[in-house]
Amino acid sequence: MLSYLHSFHAGNFADVLKHSISAHILNYLTEKPNPVFYLDTHSGTGAFSLKDKEAQKTQEYINGIAKLWNLSEQEANNLPGLVKTYISLIKTFNTTETLETYPGSPWFAQHLLREQDRMSLFELHPREFKSLLQNIRGDRRIKAFQKDGFHACISQLPPKERRGYVLMDPPYEVKQDYKTATDTLIQAHKKFATGTYALWYPVVDRYRIDEIEKAFIKSGIKNIQLFELGIEKDKAPGMTSSGMIVINPPWTLMKQAKESLPLLAKQLAGSRGIYRCEQLVPE
């Protein structure tokens, strides 16, 4: 359909979850000197202005990154590591004292990966792809393709580096995307069983998420964790929560998430905030 634009939603509570967890994974993988391959199946533009009309129309970032940006110095110093690292990265991306821009997933990888690492970015939307090329220009580590990210996830695996991270966060414009994303990651794991995979999903209809969980549990894949962060219970209209299913997560991730998600739920939504940290499939 190609009508989805993430610029309407940049910096919202779902981005806080997705990017804080993704940054932790990238930091963990780069602790060892061996090269890492990063694949982003639905890259978007890589950068967003929160002053643009699209972000201002919805202002979803106000209930997301803005609530963390405005923490006092004392509050920020007491944050758990996963949240502290995430906020530090957002402040690095902004060039002013005020919150004006928000990075997309490719920027986090571009910033955290090293000279010896490699990135493949996929974005099908013509306008988004054009902006992506502008935002990554000059970086020889990156190859960008205006192709279907689901197919790319299979075609590029296994990577020559033998260490890698695949991030999949489709727009779910088409309801079939829930099943396509799940099936694609299960196939990808068969080709590259040692890779780390993260699937982002929105919680709009809980039964769709239940089906995803059942499919991964039945897949035979070991060591799968699930994390959710929400601003309302499921019965509220619209996207009330979002989640990340992580295959082969860093051993540090669960502890960091258990320390961070309760705080994020309270900070972003007060008493209405909800979260989940679960080992969906054991090692």
PDB file of C-alpha atoms in Angstrom, residues 107-274:
ATOM      1  CA  TRP A 107      21.025   6.083  12.719  1.00  0.00           C
ATOM      2  CA  PHE A 108      21.343   4.061  15.923  1.00  0.00           C
ATOM      3  CA  ALA A 109      23.136   1.333  13.994  1.00  0.00           C
ATOM      4  CA  GLN A 110      25.238   3.802  12.020  1.00  0.00           C
ATOM      5  CA  HIS A 111      26.298   5.543  15.226  1.00  0.00           C
ATOM      6  CA  LEU A 112      27.004   2.425  17.301  1.00  0.00           C
ATOM      7  CA  LEU A 113      28.597   0.150  14.724  1.00  0.00           C
ATOM      8  CA  ARG A 114      32.306   0.365  13.955  1.00  0.00           C
ATOM      9  CA  GLU A 115      34.490   0.698  10.874  1.00  0.00           C
ATOM     10  CA  GLN A 116      34.720  -3.087  10.412  1.00  0.00           C
ATOM     11  CA  ASP A 117      30.940  -3.591  10.579  1.00  0.00           C
ATOM     12  CA  ARG A 118      28.447  -3.621   7.704  1.00  0.00           C
ATOM     13  CA  MET A 119      24.832  -2.500   7.228  1.00  0.00           C
ATOM     14  CA  SER A 120      22.096  -3.339   4.699  1.00  0.00           C
ATOM     15  CA  LEU A 121      18.994  -1.145   4.739  1.00  0.00           C
ATOM     16  CA  PHE A 122      15.749  -1.857   2.907  1.00  0.00           C
ATOM     17  CA  GLU A 123      12.950   0.621   2.290  1.00  0.00           C
ATOM     18  CA  LEU A 124      10.264   0.259  -0.381  1.00  0.00           C
ATOM     19  CA  HIS A 125       8.505   3.637  -0.114  1.00  0.00           C
ATOM     20  CA  PRO A 126       9.916   5.986  -2.838  1.00  0.00           C
ATOM     21  CA  ARG A 127       9.828   9.168  -0.750  1.00  0.00           C
ATOM     22  CA  GLU A 128      11.229   7.468   2.352  1.00  0.00           C
ATOM     23  CA  PHE A 129      13.978   5.795   0.337  1.00  0.00           C
ATOM     24  CA  LYS A 130      15.059   9.085  -1.228  1.00  0.00           C
ATOM     25  CA  SER A 131      15.364  10.689   2.221  1.00  0.00           C
ATOM     26  CA  LEU A 132      17.205   7.634   3.533  1.00  0.00           C
ATOM     27  CA  LEU A 133      19.842   7.946   0.803  1.00  0.00           C
ATOM     28  CA  GLN A 134      20.424  11.575   1.769  1.00  0.00           C
ATOM     29  CA  ASN A 135      20.784  10.728   5.438  1.00  0.00           C
ATOM     30  CA  ILE A 136      23.335   7.943   4.951  1.00  0.00           C
ATOM     31  CA  ARG A 137      25.345   9.423   2.085  1.00  0.00           C
ATOM     32  CA  GLY A 138      29.090   9.053   2.335  1.00  0.00           C
ATOM     33  CA  ASP A 139      29.072   6.049   4.686  1.00  0.00           C
ATOM     34  CA  ARG A 140      30.813   3.182   2.914  1.00  0.00           C
ATOM     35  CA  ARG A 141      29.647   0.651   5.482  1.00  0.00           C
ATOM     36  CA  ILE A 142      26.044   0.986   4.307  1.00  0.00           C
ATOM     37  CA  LYS A 143      24.170  -0.365   1.313  1.00  0.00           C
ATOM     38  CA  ALA A 144      20.559   0.734   0.832  1.00  0.00           C
ATOM     39  CA  PHE A 145      18.004  -0.976  -1.387  1.00  0.00           C
ATOM     40  CA  GLN A 146      14.542   0.059  -2.528  1.00  0.00           C
ATOM     41  CA  LYS A 147      13.226  -3.467  -2.203  1.00  0.00           C
ATOM     42  CA  ASP A 148      10.858  -5.566  -0.152  1.00  0.00           C
ATOM     43  CA  GLY A 149      12.414  -6.075   3.264  1.00  0.00           C
ATOM     44  CA  PHE A 150      10.747  -9.402   3.953  1.00  0.00           C
ATOM     45  CA  HIS A 151      12.464 -10.995   0.953  1.00  0.00           C
ATOM     46  CA  ALA A 152      15.732  -9.263   1.820  1.00  0.00           C
ATOM     47  CA  CYS A 153      15.767 -10.822   5.250  1.00  0.00           C
ATOM     48  CA  ILE A 154      16.086 -14.240   3.620  1.00  0.00           C
ATOM     49  CA  SER A 155      18.258 -13.366   0.617  1.00  0.00           C
ATOM     50  CA  GLN A 156      21.073 -11.734   2.614  1.00  0.00           C
ATOM     51  CA  LEU A 157      21.532 -14.529   5.114  1.00  0.00           C
ATOM     52  CA  PRO A 158      23.779 -15.985   6.361  1.00  0.00           C
ATOM     53  CA  PRO A 159      26.176 -13.019   6.356  1.00  0.00           C
ATOM     54  CA  LYS A 160      29.889 -13.456   5.766  1.00  0.00           C
ATOM     55  CA  GLU A 161      30.572 -11.965   9.218  1.00  0.00           C
ATOM     56  CA  ARG A 162      28.802 -14.861  10.964  1.00  0.00           C
ATOM     57  CA  ARG A 163      27.629 -12.389  13.632  1.00  0.00           C
ATOM     58  CA  GLY A 164      24.617 -10.209  13.056  1.00  0.00           C
ATOM     59  CA  TYR A 165      21.458  -8.443  14.093  1.00  0.00           C
ATOM     60  CA  VAL A 166      18.263  -8.291  12.049  1.00  0.00           C
ATOM     61  CA  LEU A 167      15.660  -5.680  12.979  1.00  0.00           C
ATOM     62  CA  MET A 168      12.175  -6.046  11.511  1.00  0.00           C
ATOM     63  CA  ASP A 169       9.524  -3.410  12.175  1.00  0.00           C
ATOM     64  CA  PRO A 170       7.048  -3.423   9.284  1.00  0.00           C
ATOM     65  CA  PRO A 171       4.230  -0.846   9.145  1.00  0.00           C
ATOM     66  CA  TYR A 172       1.531  -3.545   9.405  1.00  0.00           C
ATOM     67  CA  GLU A 173      -0.536  -1.659   6.825  1.00  0.00           C
ATOM     68  CA  VAL A 174      -1.677  -5.048   5.610  1.00  0.00           C
ATOM     69  CA  LYS A 175      -2.972  -7.438   8.286  1.00  0.00           C
ATOM     70  CA  GLN A 176      -1.086 -10.253   6.570  1.00  0.00           C
ATOM     71  CA  ASP A 177       2.130  -8.556   7.704  1.00  0.00           C
ATOM     72  CA  TYR A 178       1.765 -10.115  11.163  1.00  0.00           C
ATOM     73  CA  LYS A 179       2.014 -13.611   9.729  1.00  0.00           C
ATOM     74  CA  THR A 180       4.521 -12.648   7.036  1.00  0.00           C
ATOM     75  CA  ALA A 181       6.882 -11.132   9.593  1.00  0.00           C
ATOM     76  CA  THR A 182       6.665 -14.183  11.843  1.00  0.00           C
ATOM     77  CA  ASP A 183       7.133 -16.688   9.025  1.00  0.00           C
ATOM     78  CA  THR A 184      10.038 -14.688   7.580  1.00  0.00           C
ATOM     79  CA  LEU A 185      11.977 -14.604  10.835  1.00  0.00           C
ATOM     80  CA  ILE A 186      11.443 -18.315  11.395  1.00  0.00           C
ATOM     81  CA  GLN A 187      12.838 -18.973   7.893  1.00  0.00           C
ATOM     82  CA  ALA A 188      15.713 -16.543   8.488  1.00  0.00           C
ATOM     83  CA  HIS A 189      16.663 -18.360  11.665  1.00  0.00           C
ATOM     84  CA  LYS A 190      16.960 -21.605   9.721  1.00  0.00           C
ATOM     85  CA  LYS A 191      19.581 -19.951   7.487  1.00  0.00           C
ATOM     86  CA  PHE A 192      21.394 -18.074  10.257  1.00  0.00           C
ATOM     87  CA  ALA A 193      20.674 -19.713  13.591  1.00  0.00           C
ATOM     88  CA  THR A 194      23.263 -17.776  15.601  1.00  0.00           C
ATOM     89  CA  GLY A 195      22.023 -14.321  14.617  1.00  0.00           C
ATOM     90  CA  THR A 196      20.070 -11.991  16.873  1.00  0.00           C
ATOM     91  CA  TYR A 197      16.615 -11.019  15.598  1.00  0.00           C
ATOM     92  CA  ALA A 198      14.129  -8.447  16.859  1.00  0.00           C
ATOM     93  CA  LEU A 199      10.540  -8.119  15.677  1.00  0.00           C
ATOM     94  CA  TRP A 200       8.647  -4.971  16.640  1.00  0.00           C
ATOM     95  CA  TYR A 201       4.845  -5.161  16.727  1.00  0.00           C
ATOM     96  CA  PRO A 202       1.947  -2.860  17.629  1.00  0.00           C
ATOM     97  CA  VAL A 203      -0.747  -3.998  20.045  1.00  0.00           C
ATOM     98  CA  VAL A 204      -4.023  -2.990  18.412  1.00  0.00           C
ATOM     99  CA  ASP A 205      -5.774  -6.370  18.354  1.00  0.00           C
ATOM    100  CA  ARG A 206      -4.359  -8.607  21.089  1.00  0.00           C
ATOM    101  CA  TYR A 207      -5.409 -11.804  19.350  1.00  0.00           C
ATOM    102  CA  ARG A 208      -2.931 -11.061  16.534  1.00  0.00           C
ATOM    103  CA  ILE A 209      -0.092 -10.868  19.053  1.00  0.00           C
ATOM    104  CA  ASP A 210      -1.287 -14.090  20.687  1.00  0.00           C
ATOM    105  CA  GLU A 211      -0.987 -15.782  17.280  1.00  0.00           C
ATOM    106  CA  ILE A 212       2.567 -14.463  16.838  1.00  0.00           C
ATOM    107  CA  GLU A 213       3.579 -15.788  20.253  1.00  0.00           C
ATOM    108  CA  LYS A 214       2.074 -19.212  19.543  1.00  0.00           C
ATOM    109  CA  ALA A 215       3.879 -19.421  16.196  1.00  0.00           C
ATOM    110  CA  PHE A 216       7.275 -18.692  17.745  1.00  0.00           C
ATOM    111  CA  ILE A 217       6.682 -21.116  20.600  1.00  0.00           C
ATOM    112  CA  LYS A 218       5.844 -23.864  18.087  1.00  0.00           C
ATOM    113  CA  SER A 219       8.738 -22.969  15.749  1.00  0.00           C
ATOM    114  CA  GLY A 220      11.374 -24.959  17.613  1.00  0.00           C
ATOM    115  CA  ILE A 221      13.571 -21.860  18.012  1.00  0.00           C
ATOM    116  CA  LYS A 222      15.179 -21.570  21.445  1.00  0.00           C
ATOM    117  CA  ASN A 223      15.902 -18.537  23.591  1.00  0.00           C
ATOM    118  CA  ILE A 224      13.160 -16.064  22.687  1.00  0.00           C
ATOM    119  CA  GLN A 225      12.293 -13.115  24.909  1.00  0.00           C
ATOM    120  CA  LEU A 226       9.337 -10.736  24.757  1.00  0.00           C
ATOM    121  CA  PHE A 227       9.115  -7.130  25.934  1.00  0.00           C
ATOM    122  CA  GLU A 228       6.116  -4.791  25.868  1.00  0.00           C
ATOM    123  CA  LEU A 229       5.538  -1.201  26.889  1.00  0.00           C
ATOM    124  CA  GLY A 230       2.084   0.395  26.901  1.00  0.00           C
ATOM    125  CA  ILE A 231       0.207   3.522  27.867  1.00  0.00           C
ATOM    126  CA  GLU A 232      -3.248   1.923  28.197  1.00  0.00           C
ATOM    127  CA  LYS A 233      -4.768  -1.494  28.751  1.00  0.00           C
ATOM    128  CA  ASP A 234      -5.665  -3.480  25.661  1.00  0.00           C
ATOM    129  CA  LYS A 235      -9.350  -2.507  25.651  1.00  0.00           C
ATOM    130  CA  ALA A 236      -8.569   1.149  24.927  1.00  0.00           C
ATOM    131  CA  PRO A 237      -8.913   2.185  21.237  1.00  0.00           C
ATOM    132  CA  GLY A 238      -5.901   2.426  18.925  1.00  0.00           C
ATOM    133  CA  MET A 239      -2.362   1.225  19.578  1.00  0.00           C
ATOM    134  CA  THR A 240      -2.221   0.839  23.355  1.00  0.00           C
ATOM    135  CA  SER A 241       1.124  -0.967  23.590  1.00  0.00           C
ATOM    136  CA  SER A 242       3.938  -2.163  21.413  1.00  0.00           C
ATOM    137  CA  GLY A 243       6.364  -4.999  21.792  1.00  0.00           C
ATOM    138  CA  MET A 244       9.657  -6.538  20.764  1.00  0.00           C
ATOM    139  CA  ILE A 245      10.217 -10.255  20.331  1.00  0.00           C
ATOM    140  CA  VAL A 246      13.950 -10.957  20.475  1.00  0.00           C
ATOM    141  CA  ILE A 247      15.581 -14.194  19.323  1.00  0.00           C
ATOM    142  CA  ASN A 248      19.044 -14.947  20.727  1.00  0.00           C
ATOM    143  CA  PRO A 249      19.056 -11.837  22.926  1.00  0.00           C
ATOM    144  CA  PRO A 250      22.126 -10.613  24.818  1.00  0.00           C
ATOM    145  CA  TRP A 251      22.287 -12.313  28.203  1.00  0.00           C
ATOM    146  CA  THR A 252      22.188  -8.831  29.747  1.00  0.00           C
ATOM    147  CA  LEU A 253      18.934  -7.748  28.108  1.00  0.00           C
ATOM    148  CA  MET A 254      16.344  -9.326  30.410  1.00  0.00           C
ATOM    149  CA  LYS A 255      17.913  -7.853  33.544  1.00  0.00           C
ATOM    150  CA  GLN A 256      18.167  -4.415  31.930  1.00  0.00           C
ATOM    151  CA  ALA A 257      14.563  -4.568  30.698  1.00  0.00           C
ATOM    152  CA  LYS A 258      13.216  -5.612  34.098  1.00  0.00           C
ATOM    153  CA  GLU A 259      14.933  -2.598  35.625  1.00  0.00           C
ATOM    154  CA  SER A 260      13.878  -0.181  32.877  1.00  0.00           C
ATOM    155  CA  LEU A 261      10.377  -1.006  31.629  1.00  0.00           C
ATOM    156  CA  PRO A 262       8.558  -0.418  34.943  1.00  0.00           C
ATOM    157  CA  LEU A 263      10.171   3.014  35.117  1.00  0.00           C
ATOM    158  CA  LEU A 264       9.343   3.801  31.482  1.00  0.00           C
ATOM    159  CA  ALA A 265       5.714   2.709  31.925  1.00  0.00           C
ATOM    160  CA  LYS A 266       5.309   5.017  34.911  1.00  0.00           C
ATOM    161  CA  GLN A 267       7.210   7.905  33.324  1.00  0.00           C
ATOM    162  CA  LEU A 268       5.302   7.793  30.040  1.00  0.00           C
ATOM    163  CA  ALA A 269       1.813   6.912  31.255  1.00  0.00           C
ATOM    164  CA  GLY A 270       1.652   7.229  35.039  1.00  0.00           C
ATOM    165  CA  SER A 271      -0.680   4.739  36.715  1.00  0.00           C
ATOM    166  CA  ARG A 272      -2.042   3.665  33.304  1.00  0.00           C
ATOM    167  CA  GLY A 273       1.342   2.403  32.115  1.00  0.00           C
ATOM    168  CA  ILE A 274       1.845  -1.329  31.556  1.00  0.00           C
TER     169      ILE A 274
END
